[in-house]
Each structure stands twice: as C-alpha cells, then as structure tokens.
Amino acid sequence: MRKNLVLVIALVFVIAFSGIVLAQEEEISLTVAGGAVGQEKELTEKAAEMYMEDNPNVTVEVLETPDLANDRLGLYLQFLEAESPEVDVYQVDVIWPGDLGEHFIDFYDYGAEEVVDKHFQAIVENNTTTDGRLVSMPWFTDAGLLYYRTDLLEKYDREVPETWDELEETARYIMEEERAAGNEDFYGYVWQGDAYEGLTCDALEWIYSNGGGKIVSTDQEITINNEKAIEIIDQAAGWVGDISPTGVTGMGEEDARAMFEAGNALFMRNWPYAYALASQEDKPTAGNFDVSPLPAGDSGSSAATLGGWNLSVSKYSEHPEAAAKLAMFLAGEEVQKMRAVEGSFNPTIRSLYEDEDVLEAVPFFGSLYDVFTSAVARPSTQTAPQYNQVSELFFQAVHSVLTGESDAQSAIEYLELDLMDTTGFETGEPTQP
Ligand code: GLC
C-alpha cells in the first residue's frame, strides 16, 4: 500500500514536471515576412491560422513587406546583414536564392528529401546552391500573361493578338473607338514600366520574344547589345503616351491591375494572381476577360518571364527546426491548393495541375500549362551573387528609353559596358532555342 502510494506520488511528480518542461520548451513564436500584393497577405494569414490550429504551441505572425520586389529585398537585406533573429521565414523571389542563399538553412537537414520530388524540378534546381543546399522551398510559380477584355474584342470583332504589332494595332483601334464613345480614360495596354524588377520581367519578354536573348546567356556572356533587343525596346517606348498612359513608366503590377479592373484598359500584362481578383463579382472585369500567352516578336514565339516565390528559413532564427516545419507546411499540398483555388497562385506541386477543384477555379492552369513550364528564367543563376545589380542596371537602362531620356541604341551600349564592369564577363551573341 505504502509502496503504491510512493509510486503514484512519484508518477504524478514526473508527469507534472515533464509537462512544465514541455510547455516551456514548446511555446514558440515565429515571424514570416511575406508579400501583400493582391490577396497575398490574407492567404498567408489564413495558412498560418491553419498551422496554428494543428500546432497550438506555435504562434505565427505575418510581417507585411513592400509590394515592389526591390524594396522588399532592401528590407530583407537589413535583417539578414544584421543577422537578425526577428524574421524566421522569408518569402523569397525566384531570382534571390543565388544572391541570398548564404543566409538560409538547408531544408535537406529538415526532411525535405521526402517532398522535393513533388515539385517542379527546375524550381528545386533554382533553389539549390552550387554546393547542393536546398535554401528555399518552392511555394508558387509565376509567368507573364496577356489579359484581354473579351467583351471589347467581340464588340469590335477583333482577335486576341499574337504578335506585338497586332497588339499595338488592336489596342490603338479599340482605344480610339472607346474614347470617341465617351470613355476618355480608356487605354489600350497597361504593364509594368516603373524602374524596378517588374520592368526587367516585362522587357525580358519583349526581347526574348523578338529573338534578342536573355541579357546574359547561360554560359555567362553578355548578349544584350543586339539589334533585336534594341528594336523591340524602341517599339515599347513608342507605346508610352500612345496605347499606354504616360504614367505607365511609374506602374507596378498593382497599378496596372487597378486600371484594368476599373475597366480602363483593353490589354494588361500581369501575373496569374490578377485572375482571381479581376474575376470577383463586384468588378467590371468579372466575366469579361480572359488570359492568353503574351504576343510574339520576330522570334515567332511568345515568351513569359519565369517568376515565383519560395520560402526560406533564416540561419539567424532562434527556432530553425520549427521554422522549417512551418515553411514546409506552407509549401505543402494543402496550402498550395487553397492558394490556387482562392487566389490563382500557381502551385509548384505538379499533381495540383490535375486537381479538379484547382482546374475548375483556374481553367488556364490547364490550358496554358506549357506557358508555365517553358517560362524564360532571368539570368539570376549565372550572375549570382550580383543578379540584383545586373537587373538594376538593365531596368534603369530600359526605363531611360521609355521616358525618352535616351534612345535604345545608346542606352544598351552603356548598359553593356556597365554589365561588363559589374560581372567581369565577356560579350557574346544571343542564343535561344
Ligand atoms: C512577381 C514575380 C517575381 C518578380 C516580380 C517582379 O512577383 O513572381 O518573380 O520578380 O513579380 O515585380
């Protein structure tokens, strides 16, 4: 009897003590630095709630970061260079793993082998450093698309343009008609013309579709100084103040979307996230638009820049294991599916492109599948860790042509010299498949 009592007391003591230890060890607070473009913040918060429901000892906070990729990078660099533990998980652009990889943990140390094969291999490779560390979990992929107003093309009996020349012609014609009918604010084409990463994406699409290569080739030659590139940059500069508002040189994704959704643009270049938003019932665009591949230039093929975002865990996090587990949940099937259905964010998990709910919500994930799998990567791998500088020189040069400060020929000649200085690479001829 006495022996039993001692045992019971001992047991109660052990349980209570381990409970305290566990509770103390497991109260974890994690911060995710994420985007707030369109529905991004709400959806990240929703996924964080899902995680917290299953992991009541973890509190997840979502830190809102600037919309423009360069501003976001600036903020991240402040945290990372200070080795700050304040942010545990970073939403990382597809162009950054090379530049930022040294600050992130390797997901292979936290069980990623079991899940990587589900994702697009090209993205996994993109997120893997030269020494084989997986520094970012694929979260969503992106590719540039042409949004067009189905009602207006029908009204004026025009086709979806397949070349930049056709786009220009149709945009001008319908813009003039719509204005004559009373909509003075109507424009033909809106896109990302501000001096930032978004312009690098748009301009790469013009250039690659025109046969002008991708700025720096995969084998590290600077190829931007060529006729095809110069010609199409000049053509795009001609759109400013004509089929596109003068203010397009200050527009990011969200500005273009606002104009399109207000019913004031016939065509828009944007990423897939705009599809779910422009479809919302209260918008004039609901039921009146669709998407297609961007127009082609002289190469005869259309080009979409590869975009997308990944999740990395900071080396300076106080809870790398818990943060890696959270990042892998966010990048997992359940959350990717929710984001695809509710926000038209492209999954990086291949099987979700065959999921009925996903295809019903976003039919073009099926019909434009090839656009996503053949998107053109920016030269971030071959120029790492200097991609950001390369891109900045590039978009500044293109921007100076769009605003009329420079002509394309001289801007590109200076750009070539600056790129040689920055990278130490030689020049070469553009090659593309
Ligand atoms: C989108 C893309 C990203 C790109 C950015 C440019 O967010 O996913 O890769 O850098 O747009 O604005």
Short mmCIF file of C-alpha atoms in Angstrom, two decimals, residues 81-290:
data_model
loop_
_atom_site.label_atom_id
_atom_site.label_comp_id
_atom_site.label_asym_id
_atom_site.label_seq_id
_atom_site.Cartn_x
_atom_site.Cartn_y
_atom_site.Cartn_z
CA GLU A 81 23.05 41.59 -42.87
CA ALA A 82 22.38 42.39 -39.20
CA GLU A 83 21.95 38.62 -38.62
CA SER A 84 18.65 39.46 -37.00
CA PRO A 85 16.54 36.68 -35.48
CA GLU A 86 13.43 38.83 -35.89
CA VAL A 87 12.25 37.11 -39.06
CA ASP A 88 12.24 33.30 -39.16
CA VAL A 89 10.75 32.60 -42.58
CA TYR A 90 11.24 34.79 -45.65
CA GLN A 91 9.15 34.78 -48.81
CA VAL A 92 11.93 34.77 -51.38
CA ASP A 93 11.74 35.71 -55.06
CA VAL A 94 12.82 33.03 -57.58
CA ILE A 95 15.76 35.29 -58.53
CA TRP A 96 17.19 35.53 -55.00
CA PRO A 97 18.38 32.08 -53.86
CA GLY A 98 21.73 32.68 -55.58
CA ASP A 99 22.19 36.14 -54.07
CA LEU A 100 20.84 35.36 -50.57
CA GLY A 101 21.44 31.63 -50.13
CA GLU A 102 24.28 32.05 -47.62
CA HIS A 103 21.77 33.42 -45.07
CA PHE A 104 19.41 30.44 -45.20
CA ILE A 105 19.29 26.95 -43.72
CA ASP A 106 19.41 23.82 -45.87
CA PHE A 107 15.98 22.17 -45.99
CA TYR A 108 17.64 18.79 -46.56
CA ASP A 109 18.67 18.98 -42.90
CA TYR A 110 14.97 19.09 -42.01
CA GLY A 111 13.48 16.26 -44.07
CA ALA A 112 12.94 17.92 -47.47
CA GLU A 113 14.06 14.80 -49.46
CA GLU A 114 10.64 13.34 -48.79
CA VAL A 115 8.78 16.14 -50.54
CA VAL A 116 11.05 17.75 -53.16
CA ASP A 117 10.17 15.29 -55.90
CA LYS A 118 6.59 16.51 -55.92
CA HIS A 119 7.68 19.97 -57.06
CA PHE A 120 8.77 21.22 -60.50
CA GLN A 121 12.34 20.14 -60.82
CA ALA A 122 13.52 23.36 -62.45
CA ILE A 123 12.42 25.34 -59.40
CA VAL A 124 14.07 22.93 -57.00
CA GLU A 125 17.28 23.29 -59.01
CA ASN A 126 16.92 27.06 -59.00
CA ASN A 127 16.64 26.98 -55.20
CA THR A 128 19.65 24.72 -54.74
CA THR A 129 23.06 26.31 -54.23
CA THR A 130 26.12 25.14 -56.15
CA ASP A 131 27.14 23.12 -53.09
CA GLY A 132 23.81 21.26 -53.08
CA ARG A 133 21.94 23.05 -50.29
CA LEU A 134 18.19 23.49 -50.77
CA VAL A 135 17.86 27.03 -49.42
CA SER A 136 14.24 27.66 -50.39
CA MET A 137 11.07 25.56 -50.60
CA PRO A 138 9.09 26.20 -53.80
CA TRP A 139 5.83 27.96 -52.92
CA PHE A 140 4.26 29.34 -56.08
CA THR A 141 5.43 29.88 -59.60
CA ASP A 142 4.60 32.75 -61.93
CA ALA A 143 4.71 33.56 -65.63
CA GLY A 144 3.77 36.72 -67.51
CA LEU A 145 0.38 36.56 -69.24
CA LEU A 146 -1.70 38.74 -71.54
CA TYR A 147 -5.03 39.72 -70.01
CA TYR A 148 -7.64 40.86 -72.53
CA ARG A 149 -11.20 42.10 -72.48
CA THR A 150 -13.35 39.50 -74.21
CA ASP A 151 -16.40 41.80 -74.42
CA LEU A 152 -14.49 44.54 -76.25
CA LEU A 153 -12.70 42.24 -78.67
CA GLU A 154 -16.09 40.82 -79.53
CA LYS A 155 -17.75 44.22 -79.82
CA TYR A 156 -15.11 45.37 -82.32
CA ASP A 157 -14.72 41.99 -83.98
CA ARG A 158 -11.01 41.64 -83.22
CA GLU A 159 -8.90 38.58 -82.39
CA VAL A 160 -6.58 38.09 -79.46
CA PRO A 161 -3.26 39.49 -80.76
CA GLU A 162 -0.49 37.00 -81.44
CA THR A 163 2.25 39.49 -82.24
CA TRP A 164 3.32 42.78 -80.69
CA ASP A 165 2.39 44.57 -83.92
CA GLU A 166 -1.13 43.13 -83.77
CA LEU A 167 -1.41 44.10 -80.12
CA GLU A 168 -0.41 47.64 -80.97
CA GLU A 169 -2.83 47.91 -83.85
CA THR A 170 -5.84 46.42 -82.00
CA ALA A 171 -5.08 48.43 -78.86
CA ARG A 172 -4.96 51.69 -80.80
CA TYR A 173 -8.12 50.99 -82.76
CA ILE A 174 -10.29 50.00 -79.79
CA MET A 175 -8.83 52.73 -77.59
CA GLU A 176 -9.80 55.37 -80.13
CA GLU A 177 -13.29 53.95 -80.56
CA GLU A 178 -13.90 53.70 -76.82
CA ARG A 179 -12.70 57.23 -76.27
CA ALA A 180 -14.88 58.54 -79.05
CA ALA A 181 -17.77 56.74 -77.32
CA GLY A 182 -17.09 58.78 -74.17
CA ASN A 183 -14.52 56.87 -72.06
CA GLU A 184 -11.70 59.42 -72.07
CA ASP A 185 -9.68 57.42 -69.53
CA PHE A 186 -9.50 54.33 -71.68
CA TYR A 187 -6.12 52.92 -72.76
CA GLY A 188 -5.03 50.06 -74.94
CA TYR A 189 -2.29 48.39 -72.91
CA VAL A 190 -1.05 48.57 -69.31
CA TRP A 191 2.05 46.84 -67.98
CA GLN A 192 4.93 47.24 -65.52
CA GLY A 193 7.06 50.21 -66.62
CA ASP A 194 8.36 51.57 -63.31
CA ALA A 195 12.12 51.35 -62.75
CA TYR A 196 12.14 48.09 -60.74
CA GLU A 197 12.32 44.31 -61.09
CA GLY A 198 8.90 44.15 -62.76
CA LEU A 199 10.28 46.10 -65.73
CA THR A 200 13.14 43.61 -66.03
CA CYS A 201 10.47 40.90 -66.37
CA ASP A 202 8.41 42.77 -68.98
CA ALA A 203 11.43 43.85 -71.03
CA LEU A 204 12.91 40.35 -71.00
CA GLU A 205 9.64 39.10 -72.50
CA TRP A 206 9.78 41.67 -75.33
CA ILE A 207 13.43 40.95 -76.03
CA TYR A 208 13.33 37.16 -75.84
CA SER A 209 10.16 37.00 -77.94
CA ASN A 210 11.96 39.12 -80.53
CA GLY A 211 14.97 36.80 -80.68
CA GLY A 212 17.24 39.10 -78.63
CA GLY A 213 18.31 36.60 -75.96
CA LYS A 214 18.20 36.97 -72.20
CA ILE A 215 20.60 39.79 -71.27
CA VAL A 216 23.32 37.42 -70.02
CA SER A 217 23.49 33.95 -71.52
CA THR A 218 23.53 30.75 -69.51
CA ASP A 219 27.25 30.43 -70.24
CA GLN A 220 27.97 33.85 -68.82
CA GLU A 221 28.22 36.07 -71.88
CA ILE A 222 26.67 39.50 -72.02
CA THR A 223 24.35 39.34 -75.01
CA ILE A 224 22.10 42.37 -74.57
CA ASN A 225 23.75 44.60 -77.18
CA ASN A 226 21.99 43.26 -80.28
CA GLU A 227 19.65 44.63 -82.93
CA LYS A 228 16.64 42.57 -81.90
CA ALA A 229 16.80 43.82 -78.34
CA ILE A 230 17.31 47.43 -79.38
CA GLU A 231 14.50 47.32 -81.91
CA ILE A 232 11.87 45.99 -79.51
CA ILE A 233 12.83 48.33 -76.66
CA ASP A 234 12.34 51.22 -79.08
CA GLN A 235 8.99 49.77 -80.10
CA ALA A 236 7.88 49.52 -76.46
CA ALA A 237 8.99 53.11 -75.84
CA GLY A 238 6.62 54.07 -78.63
CA TRP A 239 3.68 52.67 -76.64
CA VAL A 240 4.23 55.18 -73.83
CA GLY A 241 1.81 58.07 -74.22
CA ASP A 242 0.14 56.25 -77.12
CA ILE A 243 -1.59 52.93 -76.38
CA SER A 244 -0.25 53.08 -72.80
CA PRO A 245 -0.60 56.04 -70.45
CA THR A 246 2.49 58.23 -69.92
CA GLY A 247 2.23 57.15 -66.30
CA VAL A 248 3.00 53.53 -67.27
CA THR A 249 6.65 54.38 -66.58
CA GLY A 250 5.65 54.55 -62.91
CA MET A 251 3.45 51.46 -62.84
CA GLY A 252 3.90 48.22 -60.92
CA GLU A 253 1.68 45.14 -61.00
CA GLU A 254 -0.93 46.61 -58.69
CA ASP A 255 -1.23 49.88 -60.66
CA ALA A 256 -1.80 48.01 -63.89
CA ARG A 257 -4.35 45.77 -62.19
CA ALA A 258 -6.24 48.76 -60.77
CA MET A 259 -6.63 50.26 -64.25
CA PHE A 260 -7.64 47.00 -65.84
CA GLU A 261 -10.15 46.19 -63.11
CA ALA A 262 -11.66 49.65 -63.34
CA GLY A 263 -12.49 48.81 -66.95
CA ASN A 264 -10.00 51.31 -68.34
CA ALA A 265 -7.65 49.06 -70.28
CA LEU A 266 -8.15 46.63 -73.12
CA PHE A 267 -4.97 44.63 -72.52
CA MET A 268 -2.81 44.11 -69.46
CA ARG A 269 0.43 42.24 -68.88
CA ASN A 270 0.35 40.67 -65.44
CA TRP A 271 0.97 37.53 -63.39
CA PRO A 272 -1.69 34.89 -62.68
CA TYR A 273 -2.67 36.34 -59.27
CA ALA A 274 -4.66 39.06 -61.06
CA TYR A 275 -7.04 36.46 -62.50
CA ALA A 276 -8.83 35.63 -59.22
CA LEU A 277 -9.06 39.32 -58.34
CA ALA A 278 -10.35 40.56 -61.71
CA SER A 279 -12.96 37.77 -61.57
CA GLN A 280 -14.50 38.99 -58.31
CA GLU A 281 -18.19 39.63 -58.83
CA ASP A 282 -18.25 43.31 -57.97
CA LYS A 283 -15.61 44.19 -60.60
CA PRO A 284 -16.48 45.41 -64.12
CA THR A 285 -14.00 42.86 -65.46
CA ALA A 286 -15.86 39.88 -63.96
CA GLY A 287 -16.92 37.58 -66.79
CA ASN A 288 -15.48 40.00 -69.35
CA PHE A 289 -11.85 38.98 -69.65
CA ASP A 290 -9.57 36.05 -70.28
#
